[in-house]
CSV table of C-alpha atoms and ligand atoms in Angstrom, one decimal:
chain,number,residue,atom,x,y,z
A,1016,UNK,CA,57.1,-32.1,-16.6
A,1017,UNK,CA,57.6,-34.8,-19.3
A,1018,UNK,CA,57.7,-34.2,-22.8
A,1019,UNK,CA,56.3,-36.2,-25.7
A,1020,UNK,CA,59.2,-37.6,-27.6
A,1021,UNK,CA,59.9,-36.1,-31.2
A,1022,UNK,CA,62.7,-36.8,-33.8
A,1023,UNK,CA,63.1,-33.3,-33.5
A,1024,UNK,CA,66.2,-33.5,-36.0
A,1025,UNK,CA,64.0,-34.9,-38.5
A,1026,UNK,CA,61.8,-31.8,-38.2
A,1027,UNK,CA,64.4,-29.2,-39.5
A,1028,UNK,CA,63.6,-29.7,-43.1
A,1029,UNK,CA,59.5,-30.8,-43.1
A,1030,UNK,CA,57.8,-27.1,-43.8
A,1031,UNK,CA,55.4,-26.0,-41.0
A,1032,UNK,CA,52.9,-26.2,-39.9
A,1033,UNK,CA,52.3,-30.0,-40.4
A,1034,UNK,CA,50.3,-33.1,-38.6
A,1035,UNK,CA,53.1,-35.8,-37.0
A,1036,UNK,CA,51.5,-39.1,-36.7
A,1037,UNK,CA,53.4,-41.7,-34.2
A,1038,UNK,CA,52.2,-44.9,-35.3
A,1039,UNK,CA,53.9,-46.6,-33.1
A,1040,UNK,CA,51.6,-45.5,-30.8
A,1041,UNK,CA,48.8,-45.7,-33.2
A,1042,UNK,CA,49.2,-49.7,-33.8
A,1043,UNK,CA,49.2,-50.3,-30.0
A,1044,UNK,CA,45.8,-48.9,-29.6
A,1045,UNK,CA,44.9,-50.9,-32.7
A,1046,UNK,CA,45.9,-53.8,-30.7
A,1047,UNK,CA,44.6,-52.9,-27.6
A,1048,UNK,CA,41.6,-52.5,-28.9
A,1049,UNK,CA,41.7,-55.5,-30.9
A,1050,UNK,CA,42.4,-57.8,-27.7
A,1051,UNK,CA,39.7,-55.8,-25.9
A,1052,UNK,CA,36.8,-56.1,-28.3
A,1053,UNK,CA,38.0,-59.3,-29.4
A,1054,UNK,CA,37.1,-60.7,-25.9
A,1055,UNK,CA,33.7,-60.8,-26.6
A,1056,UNK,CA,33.4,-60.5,-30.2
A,1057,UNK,CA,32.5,-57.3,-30.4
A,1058,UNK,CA,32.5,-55.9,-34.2
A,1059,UNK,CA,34.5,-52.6,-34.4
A,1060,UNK,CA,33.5,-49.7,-37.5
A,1061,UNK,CA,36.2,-47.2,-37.4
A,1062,UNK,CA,34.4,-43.9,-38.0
A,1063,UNK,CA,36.4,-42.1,-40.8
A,1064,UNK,CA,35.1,-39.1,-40.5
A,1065,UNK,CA,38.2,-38.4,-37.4
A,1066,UNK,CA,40.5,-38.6,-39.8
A,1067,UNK,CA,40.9,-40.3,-43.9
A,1068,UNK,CA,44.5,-39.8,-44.1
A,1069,UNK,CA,45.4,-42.3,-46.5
A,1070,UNK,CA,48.5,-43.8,-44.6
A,1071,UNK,CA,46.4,-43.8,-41.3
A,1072,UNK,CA,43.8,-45.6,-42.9
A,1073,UNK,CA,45.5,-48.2,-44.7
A,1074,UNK,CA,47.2,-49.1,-40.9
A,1075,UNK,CA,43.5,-49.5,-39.7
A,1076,UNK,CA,42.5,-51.3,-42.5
A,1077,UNK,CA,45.4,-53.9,-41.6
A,1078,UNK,CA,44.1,-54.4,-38.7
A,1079,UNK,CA,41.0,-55.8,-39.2
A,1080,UNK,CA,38.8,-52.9,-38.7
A,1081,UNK,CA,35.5,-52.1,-40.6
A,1082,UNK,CA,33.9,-48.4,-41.1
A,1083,UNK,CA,31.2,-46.4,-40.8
A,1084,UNK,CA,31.0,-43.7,-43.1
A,1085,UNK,CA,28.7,-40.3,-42.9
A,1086,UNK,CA,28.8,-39.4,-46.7
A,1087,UNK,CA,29.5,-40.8,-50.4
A,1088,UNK,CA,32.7,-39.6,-50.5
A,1089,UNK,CA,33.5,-41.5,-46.8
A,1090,UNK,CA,32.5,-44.5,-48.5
A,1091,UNK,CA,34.6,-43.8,-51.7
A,1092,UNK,CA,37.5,-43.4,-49.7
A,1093,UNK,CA,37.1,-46.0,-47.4
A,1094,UNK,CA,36.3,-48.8,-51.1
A,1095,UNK,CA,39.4,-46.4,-52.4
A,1096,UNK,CA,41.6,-47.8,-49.2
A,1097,UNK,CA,40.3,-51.6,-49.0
A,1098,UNK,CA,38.2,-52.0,-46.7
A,1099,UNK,CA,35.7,-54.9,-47.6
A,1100,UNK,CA,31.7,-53.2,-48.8
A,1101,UNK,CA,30.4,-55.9,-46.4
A,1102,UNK,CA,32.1,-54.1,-43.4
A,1103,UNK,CA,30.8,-50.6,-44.0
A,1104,UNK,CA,27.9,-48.8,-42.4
A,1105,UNK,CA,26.8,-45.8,-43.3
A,1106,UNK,CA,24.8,-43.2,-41.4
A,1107,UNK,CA,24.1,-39.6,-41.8
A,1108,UNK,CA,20.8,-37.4,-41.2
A,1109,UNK,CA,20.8,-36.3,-44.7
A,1110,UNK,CA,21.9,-39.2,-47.4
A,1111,UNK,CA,21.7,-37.6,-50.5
A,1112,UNK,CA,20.0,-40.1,-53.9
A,1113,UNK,CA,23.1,-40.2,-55.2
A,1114,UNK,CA,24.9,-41.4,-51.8
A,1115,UNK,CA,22.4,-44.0,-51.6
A,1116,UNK,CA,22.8,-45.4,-54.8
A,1117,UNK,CA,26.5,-45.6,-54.6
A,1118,UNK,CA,25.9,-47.2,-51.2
A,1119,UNK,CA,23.6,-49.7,-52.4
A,1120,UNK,CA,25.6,-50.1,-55.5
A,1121,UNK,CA,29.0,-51.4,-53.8
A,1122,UNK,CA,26.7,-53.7,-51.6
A,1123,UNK,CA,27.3,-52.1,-48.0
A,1124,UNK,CA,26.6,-53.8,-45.0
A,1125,UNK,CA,24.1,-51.8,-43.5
A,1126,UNK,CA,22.3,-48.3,-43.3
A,1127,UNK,CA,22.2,-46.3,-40.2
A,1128,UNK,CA,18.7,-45.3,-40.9
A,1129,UNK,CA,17.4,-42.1,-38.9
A,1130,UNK,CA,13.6,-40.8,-40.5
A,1131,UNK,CA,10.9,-42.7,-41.9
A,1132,UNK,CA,11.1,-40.2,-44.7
A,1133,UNK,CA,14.5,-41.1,-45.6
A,1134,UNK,CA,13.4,-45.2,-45.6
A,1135,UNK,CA,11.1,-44.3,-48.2
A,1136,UNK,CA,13.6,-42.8,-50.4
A,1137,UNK,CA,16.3,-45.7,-49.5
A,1138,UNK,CA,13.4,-48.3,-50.7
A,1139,UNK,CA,13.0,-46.7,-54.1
A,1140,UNK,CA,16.2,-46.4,-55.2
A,1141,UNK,CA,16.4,-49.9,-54.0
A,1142,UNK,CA,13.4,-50.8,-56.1
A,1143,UNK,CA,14.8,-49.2,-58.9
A,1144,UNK,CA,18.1,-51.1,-58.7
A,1145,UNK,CA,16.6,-54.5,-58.0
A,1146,UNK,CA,18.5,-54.2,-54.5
A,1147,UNK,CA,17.7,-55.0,-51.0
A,1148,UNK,CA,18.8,-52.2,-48.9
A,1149,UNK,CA,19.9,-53.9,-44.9
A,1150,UNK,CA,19.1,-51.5,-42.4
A,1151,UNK,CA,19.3,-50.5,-38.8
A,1152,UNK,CA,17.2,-47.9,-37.0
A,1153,UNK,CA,19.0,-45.0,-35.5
A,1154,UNK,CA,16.7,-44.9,-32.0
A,1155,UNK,CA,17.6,-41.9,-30.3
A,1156,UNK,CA,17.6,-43.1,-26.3
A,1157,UNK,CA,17.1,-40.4,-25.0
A,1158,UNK,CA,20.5,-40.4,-23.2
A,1159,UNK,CA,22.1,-37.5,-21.8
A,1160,UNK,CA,26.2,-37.9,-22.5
A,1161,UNK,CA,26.9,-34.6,-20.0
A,1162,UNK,CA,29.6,-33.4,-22.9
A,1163,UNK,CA,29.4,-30.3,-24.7
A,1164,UNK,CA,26.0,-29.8,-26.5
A,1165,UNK,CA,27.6,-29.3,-29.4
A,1166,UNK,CA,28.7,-33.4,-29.6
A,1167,UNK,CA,25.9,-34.4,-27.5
A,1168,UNK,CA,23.5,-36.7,-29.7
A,1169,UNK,CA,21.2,-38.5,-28.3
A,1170,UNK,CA,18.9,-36.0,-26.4
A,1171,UNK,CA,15.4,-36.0,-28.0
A,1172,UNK,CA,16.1,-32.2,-29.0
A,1173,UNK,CA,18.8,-32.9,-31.0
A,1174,UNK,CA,18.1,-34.0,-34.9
A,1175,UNK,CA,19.2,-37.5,-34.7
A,1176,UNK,CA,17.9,-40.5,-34.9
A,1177,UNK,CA,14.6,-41.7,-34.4
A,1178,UNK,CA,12.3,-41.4,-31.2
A,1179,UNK,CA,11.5,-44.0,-28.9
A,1180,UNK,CA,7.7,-42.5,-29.6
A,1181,UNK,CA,8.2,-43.3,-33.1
A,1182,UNK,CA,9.5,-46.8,-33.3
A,1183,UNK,CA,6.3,-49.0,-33.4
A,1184,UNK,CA,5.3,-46.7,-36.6
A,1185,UNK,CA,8.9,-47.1,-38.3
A,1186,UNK,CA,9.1,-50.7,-37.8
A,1187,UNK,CA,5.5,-50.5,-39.4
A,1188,UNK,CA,6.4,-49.0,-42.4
A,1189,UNK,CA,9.1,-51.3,-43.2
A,1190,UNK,CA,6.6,-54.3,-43.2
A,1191,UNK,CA,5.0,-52.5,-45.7
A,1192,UNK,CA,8.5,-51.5,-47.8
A,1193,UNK,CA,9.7,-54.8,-49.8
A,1194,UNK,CA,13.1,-53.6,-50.7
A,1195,UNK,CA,14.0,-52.6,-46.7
A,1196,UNK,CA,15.6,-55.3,-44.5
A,1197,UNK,CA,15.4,-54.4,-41.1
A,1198,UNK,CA,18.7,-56.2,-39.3
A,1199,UNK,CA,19.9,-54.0,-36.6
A,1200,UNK,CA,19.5,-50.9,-34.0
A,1201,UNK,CA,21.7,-48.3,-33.9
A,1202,UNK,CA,23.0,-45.8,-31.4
A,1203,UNK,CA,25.5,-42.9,-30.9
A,1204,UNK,CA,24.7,-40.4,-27.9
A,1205,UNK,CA,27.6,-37.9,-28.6
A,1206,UNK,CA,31.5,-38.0,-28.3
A,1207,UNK,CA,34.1,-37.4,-26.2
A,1208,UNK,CA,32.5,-39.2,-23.0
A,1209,UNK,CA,35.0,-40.3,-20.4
A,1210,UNK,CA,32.7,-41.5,-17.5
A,1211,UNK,CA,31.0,-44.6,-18.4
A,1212,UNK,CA,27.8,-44.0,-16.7
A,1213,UNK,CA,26.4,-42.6,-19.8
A,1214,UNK,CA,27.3,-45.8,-21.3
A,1215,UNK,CA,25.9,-47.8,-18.5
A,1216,UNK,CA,22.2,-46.0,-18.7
A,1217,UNK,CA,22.7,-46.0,-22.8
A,1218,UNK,CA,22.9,-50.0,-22.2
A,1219,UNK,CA,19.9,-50.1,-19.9
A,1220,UNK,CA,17.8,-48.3,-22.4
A,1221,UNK,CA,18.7,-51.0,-25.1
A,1222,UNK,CA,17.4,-53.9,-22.6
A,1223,UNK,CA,13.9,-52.1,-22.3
A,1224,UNK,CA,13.9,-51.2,-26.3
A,1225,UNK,CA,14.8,-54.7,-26.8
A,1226,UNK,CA,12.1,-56.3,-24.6
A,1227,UNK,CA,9.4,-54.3,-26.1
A,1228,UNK,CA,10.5,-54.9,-29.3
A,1229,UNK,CA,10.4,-59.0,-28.6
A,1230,UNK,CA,6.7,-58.2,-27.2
A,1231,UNK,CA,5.7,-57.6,-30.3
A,1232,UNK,CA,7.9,-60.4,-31.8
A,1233,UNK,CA,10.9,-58.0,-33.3
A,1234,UNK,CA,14.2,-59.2,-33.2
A,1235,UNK,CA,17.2,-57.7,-34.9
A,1236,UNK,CA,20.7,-59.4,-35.1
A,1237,UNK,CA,22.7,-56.3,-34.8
A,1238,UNK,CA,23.1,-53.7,-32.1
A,1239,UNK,CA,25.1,-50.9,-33.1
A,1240,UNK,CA,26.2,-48.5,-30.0
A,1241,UNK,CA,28.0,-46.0,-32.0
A,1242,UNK,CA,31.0,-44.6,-30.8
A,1243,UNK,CA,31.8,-41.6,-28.8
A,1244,UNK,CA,34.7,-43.2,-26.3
A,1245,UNK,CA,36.8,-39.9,-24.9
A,1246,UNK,CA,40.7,-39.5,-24.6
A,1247,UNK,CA,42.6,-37.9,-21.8
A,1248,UNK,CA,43.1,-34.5,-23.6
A,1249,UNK,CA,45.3,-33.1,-20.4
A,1250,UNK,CA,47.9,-35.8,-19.8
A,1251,UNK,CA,48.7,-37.5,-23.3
A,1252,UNK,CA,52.3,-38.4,-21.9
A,1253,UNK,CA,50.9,-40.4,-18.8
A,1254,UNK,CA,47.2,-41.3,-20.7
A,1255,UNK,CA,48.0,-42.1,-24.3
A,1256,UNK,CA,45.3,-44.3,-24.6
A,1257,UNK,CA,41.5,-44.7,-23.7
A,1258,UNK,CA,40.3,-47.2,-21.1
A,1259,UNK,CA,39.4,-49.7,-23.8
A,1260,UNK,CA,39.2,-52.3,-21.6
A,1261,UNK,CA,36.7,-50.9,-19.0
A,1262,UNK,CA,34.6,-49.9,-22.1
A,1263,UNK,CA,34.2,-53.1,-23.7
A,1264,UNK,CA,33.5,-54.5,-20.1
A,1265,UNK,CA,30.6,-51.9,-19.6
A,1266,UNK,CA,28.6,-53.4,-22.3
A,1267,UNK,CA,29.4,-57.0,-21.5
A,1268,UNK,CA,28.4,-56.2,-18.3
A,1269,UNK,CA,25.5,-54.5,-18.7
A,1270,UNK,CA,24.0,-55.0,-22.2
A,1271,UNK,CA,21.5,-58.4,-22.6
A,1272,UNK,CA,22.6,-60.0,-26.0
A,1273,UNK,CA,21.4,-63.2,-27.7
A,1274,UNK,CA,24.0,-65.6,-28.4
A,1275,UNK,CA,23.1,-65.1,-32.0
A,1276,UNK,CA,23.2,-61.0,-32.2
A,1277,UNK,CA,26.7,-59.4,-32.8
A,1278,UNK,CA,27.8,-55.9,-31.1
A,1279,UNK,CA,28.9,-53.4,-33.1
A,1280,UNK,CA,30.8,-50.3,-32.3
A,1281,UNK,CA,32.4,-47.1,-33.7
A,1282,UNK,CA,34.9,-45.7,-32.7
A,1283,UNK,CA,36.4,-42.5,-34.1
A,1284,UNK,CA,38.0,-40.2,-31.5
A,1285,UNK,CA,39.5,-42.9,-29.4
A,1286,UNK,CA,41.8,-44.5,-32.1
A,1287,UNK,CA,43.1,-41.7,-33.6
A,1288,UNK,CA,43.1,-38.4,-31.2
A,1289,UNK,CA,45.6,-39.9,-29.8
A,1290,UNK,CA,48.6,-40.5,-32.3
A,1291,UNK,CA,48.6,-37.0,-33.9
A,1292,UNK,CA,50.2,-33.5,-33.1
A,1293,UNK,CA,49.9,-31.0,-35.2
A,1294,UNK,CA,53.4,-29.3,-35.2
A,1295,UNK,CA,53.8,-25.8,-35.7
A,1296,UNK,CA,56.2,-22.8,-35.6
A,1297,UNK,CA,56.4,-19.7,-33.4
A,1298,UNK,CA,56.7,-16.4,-35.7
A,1299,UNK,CA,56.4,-13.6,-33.6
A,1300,UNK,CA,56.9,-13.1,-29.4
A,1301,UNK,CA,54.6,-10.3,-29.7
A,1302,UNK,CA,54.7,-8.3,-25.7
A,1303,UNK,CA,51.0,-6.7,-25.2
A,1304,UNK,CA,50.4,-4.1,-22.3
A,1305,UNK,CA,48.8,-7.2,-20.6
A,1306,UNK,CA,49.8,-10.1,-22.6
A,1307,UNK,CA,52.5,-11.9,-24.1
A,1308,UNK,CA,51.0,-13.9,-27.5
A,1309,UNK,CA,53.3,-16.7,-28.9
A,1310,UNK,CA,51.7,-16.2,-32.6
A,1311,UNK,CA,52.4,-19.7,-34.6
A,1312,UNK,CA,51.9,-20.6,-38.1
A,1313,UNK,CA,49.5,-23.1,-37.6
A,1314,UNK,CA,46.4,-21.6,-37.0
A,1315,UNK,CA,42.1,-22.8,-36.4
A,1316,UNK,CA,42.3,-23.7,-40.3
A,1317,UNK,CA,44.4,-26.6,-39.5
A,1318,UNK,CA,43.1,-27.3,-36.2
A,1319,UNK,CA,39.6,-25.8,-35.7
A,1320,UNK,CA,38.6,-27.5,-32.5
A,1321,UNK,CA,39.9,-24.6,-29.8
A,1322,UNK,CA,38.2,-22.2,-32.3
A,1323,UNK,CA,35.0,-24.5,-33.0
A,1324,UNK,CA,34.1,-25.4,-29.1
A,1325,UNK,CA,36.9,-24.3,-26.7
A,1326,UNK,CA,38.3,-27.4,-27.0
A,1327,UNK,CA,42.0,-28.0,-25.0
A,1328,UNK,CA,44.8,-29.3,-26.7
A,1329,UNK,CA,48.0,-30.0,-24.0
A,1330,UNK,CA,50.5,-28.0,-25.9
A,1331,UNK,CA,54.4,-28.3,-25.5
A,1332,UNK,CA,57.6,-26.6,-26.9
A,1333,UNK,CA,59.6,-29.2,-28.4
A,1334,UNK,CA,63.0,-26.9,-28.8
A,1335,UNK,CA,63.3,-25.6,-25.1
A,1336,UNK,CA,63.9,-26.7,-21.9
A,1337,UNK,CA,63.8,-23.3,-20.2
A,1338,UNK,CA,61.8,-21.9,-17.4
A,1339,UNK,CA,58.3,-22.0,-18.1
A,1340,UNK,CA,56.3,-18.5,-18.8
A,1341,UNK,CA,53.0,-17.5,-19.7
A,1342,UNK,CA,51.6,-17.1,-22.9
A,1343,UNK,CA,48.1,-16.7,-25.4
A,1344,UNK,CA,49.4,-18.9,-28.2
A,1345,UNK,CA,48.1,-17.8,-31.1
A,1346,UNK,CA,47.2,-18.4,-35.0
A,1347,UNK,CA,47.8,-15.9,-37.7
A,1348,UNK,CA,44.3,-16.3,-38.7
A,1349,UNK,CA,42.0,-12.7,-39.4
A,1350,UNK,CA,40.0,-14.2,-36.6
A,1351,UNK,CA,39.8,-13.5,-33.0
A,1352,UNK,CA,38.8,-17.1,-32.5
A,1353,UNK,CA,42.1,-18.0,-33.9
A,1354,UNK,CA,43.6,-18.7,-30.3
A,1355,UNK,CA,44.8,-22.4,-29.5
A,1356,UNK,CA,45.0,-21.6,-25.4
A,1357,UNK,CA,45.6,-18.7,-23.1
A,1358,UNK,CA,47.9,-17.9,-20.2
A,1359,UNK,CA,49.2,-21.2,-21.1
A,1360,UNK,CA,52.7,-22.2,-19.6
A,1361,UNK,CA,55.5,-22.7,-22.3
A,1362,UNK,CA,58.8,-23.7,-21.9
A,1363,UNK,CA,60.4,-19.9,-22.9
A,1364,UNK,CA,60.0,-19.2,-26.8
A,1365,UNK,CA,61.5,-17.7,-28.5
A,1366,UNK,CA,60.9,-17.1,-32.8
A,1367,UNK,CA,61.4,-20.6,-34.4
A,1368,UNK,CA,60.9,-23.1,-31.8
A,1369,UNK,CA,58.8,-25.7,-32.3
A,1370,UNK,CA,55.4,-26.5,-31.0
A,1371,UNK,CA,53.6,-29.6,-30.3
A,1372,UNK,CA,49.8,-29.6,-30.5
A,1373,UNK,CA,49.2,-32.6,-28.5
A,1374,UNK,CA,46.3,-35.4,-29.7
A,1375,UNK,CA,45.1,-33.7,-32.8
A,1376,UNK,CA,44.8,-36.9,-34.5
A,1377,UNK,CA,40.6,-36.4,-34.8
A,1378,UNK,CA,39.1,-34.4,-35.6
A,1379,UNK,CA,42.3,-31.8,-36.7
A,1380,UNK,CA,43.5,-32.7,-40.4
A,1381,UNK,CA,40.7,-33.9,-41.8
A,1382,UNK,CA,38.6,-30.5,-40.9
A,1383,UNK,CA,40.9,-28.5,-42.2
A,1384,UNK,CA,40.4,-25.5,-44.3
A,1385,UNK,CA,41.7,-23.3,-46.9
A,1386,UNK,CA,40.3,-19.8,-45.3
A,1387,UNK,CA,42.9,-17.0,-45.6
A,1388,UNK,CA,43.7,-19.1,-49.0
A,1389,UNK,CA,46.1,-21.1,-47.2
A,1390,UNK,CA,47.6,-24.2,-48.0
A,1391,UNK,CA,46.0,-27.4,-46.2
A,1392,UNK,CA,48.9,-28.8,-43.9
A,1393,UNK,CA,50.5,-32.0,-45.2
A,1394,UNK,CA,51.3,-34.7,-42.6
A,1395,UNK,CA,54.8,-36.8,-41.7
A,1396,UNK,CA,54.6,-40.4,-40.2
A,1397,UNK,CA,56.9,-42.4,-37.9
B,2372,PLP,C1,31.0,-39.2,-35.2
B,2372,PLP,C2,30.3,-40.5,-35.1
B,2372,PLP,C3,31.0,-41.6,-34.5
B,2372,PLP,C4,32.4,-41.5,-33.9
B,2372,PLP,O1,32.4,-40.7,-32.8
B,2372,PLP,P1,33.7,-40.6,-31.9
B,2372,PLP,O2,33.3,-39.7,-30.8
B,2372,PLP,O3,34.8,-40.0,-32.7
B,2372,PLP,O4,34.1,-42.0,-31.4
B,2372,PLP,C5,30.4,-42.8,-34.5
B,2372,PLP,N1,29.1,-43.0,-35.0
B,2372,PLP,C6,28.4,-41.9,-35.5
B,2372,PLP,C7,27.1,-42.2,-36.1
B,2372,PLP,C8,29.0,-40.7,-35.6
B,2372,PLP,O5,28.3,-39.7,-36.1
């Protein structure tokens, strides 16, 4: 089986457990992407909530790349890092006044807009600050992404967005809001999708949206499909990258545009997952009657996605080439939860090897936590 590659040596004196960011690897999907999207002029938002490092956000900002932020402090750090107001977007469910008015203040490109209660709020504050608030309408398609429910978005159950149902009566009460500028539609079925049929029947919803919209004589320049692109969690030595290109094809293919309306997309998972490992160190072989844990000092408050929905992480020993055996790999955390895979096959372990979490980049630092009152885990870039 091949091995990521790690400056192992460089390892020795970096305290554990930390995230290892290969930005090598990281600027080639930039560019990758860049070439793909670029094809067609596709505007791309990176979506910061996968991961703010600083370092990892000044490469994306380098590149070009706009954002979409979920909170106030998103958009703080994303003004904090450079990127330009004009290329932010924000969306959330529940935009707090004072989120608002920070976003309205710093002159943001657009809201990602998902109740008609929350556009009334949005036009106040705009009223009150003698701004014009641009917005697009979250529409919730209706789509099913078949990933797990818990980053599934754009089923009618879930609390996104607003329903197709609905539409006529939002776009109503905007006529009647003078400090609203409707511009765009907005999307996002869920994450982690790696068939693109989802994609395909998200597209076909956005023609019939779009030609009963034009009925009525509504036209928006932006179409906004979210994000949501998945990685190959199993094989990040042979996959280290997403299909960018069949993606971006999809909605050329598939999606009706007017030469004058610009696609916008954002991408979270898909730029990031893949460049990250969160590096740990075994403590304890500890032999059960049925079991044999390899317990690490990394543990779900550094990377809470095994704990938070069973998700897998292709984990490898860095320091040994020996047979492989099987082990529950294990976090120190007072939680049973606390378990990063089971009757997983290691390289053997032994106390003080090195393990690499593989594609932690999303989704892994920046949900870290202090539980147990430990220390957040720092990060080291090549
Ligand atoms: C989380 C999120 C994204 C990014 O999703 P990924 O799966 O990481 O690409 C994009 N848009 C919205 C509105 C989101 O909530």
């Amino acid at each position: 089986m091949i091995k990521g590659s790690f400056p192992i040596q460089k390892f020795e004196n970096i305290q554990t457990p930390f995230y290892f960011y290969d930005t090598e690897l990281l600027n080639k999907t930039l560019a990758c992407i860049k070439q793909e999207s670029g094809k067609y002029n596709y505007k791309i938002h990176y979506a910061i909530k996968a991961n703010a490092n600083e370092t990892i956000l000044d490469i994306i900002k380098q590149e070009g790349l706009g954002v979409d932020c979920v909170s106030g402090g998103e958009i703080k750090a994303a003004l904090k890092a450079g990127f330009h107001s004009n290329d932010i977007v924000f969306a959330g469910v529940g935009k707090a006044d004072w989120e608002i008015e920070l976003a309205l203040n710093a002159d943001i490109f657009c809201f990602n807009v998902e109740s008609t209660a929350e556009l009334e709020i949005i036009d106040q504050i705009a009223k009150r600050l003698n701004k014009t608030a641009k917005v697009a309408l979250r529409i919730n398609p209706n789509v099913d992404a078949h990933t797990h429910s818990y980053i599934t978005t754009g089923l009618n159950e879930n609390k996104f967005g607003i329903n197709l149902e609905q539409l006529q009566e939002t776009i109503q009460l905007i006529n009647r809001l003078d400090n609203i500028s409707l511009i765009g539609l907005h999307f996002h079925i869920g994450s982690q999708i790696t068939d693109m049929s989802p994609f395909q029947d998200l597209c076909i919803k956005i023609n019939d949206i779009q030609a009963d919209l034009k009925k009525t004589g509504i036209t928006v320049s932006h179409i906004n499909v979210g994000g949501g692109l998945g990685i190959n969690y199993q094989h990040p030595n042979h996959i280290p990258m997403a299909d960018f290109e069949t993606y971006f094809k999809v909605f050329h293919e598939y999606l009706h545009l007017e030469s004058w309306q610009t696609l916008h997309f954002e991408l979270g998972r898909s730029v990031v997952a893949p460049c990250g490992s969160l590096i740990t160190k075994v403590l304890y072989i500890k032999e059960g009657t049925t079991k044999r844990f390899a317990i690490v000092d990394a543990g779900m408050t550094d990377l809470i996605r095994p704990a938070l929905y069973g998700a897998y992480h292709h984990i490898e020993n860095i320091s040994s080439d020996k047979d492989f055996e099987k082990y529950d790999i294990v976090g120190p955390i007072c939680e049973s939860s606390d378990t990063f895979a089971k009757d997983y096959f290691l390289n053997e372990t032994h106390r003080g090897d090195l393990l690499a979490i593989r594609s932690a980049g999303a989704y892994g630092e920046i949900m870290a936590s202090k539980y147990n009152l430990r220390e957040l885990p720092k990060s080291f870039f090549l």
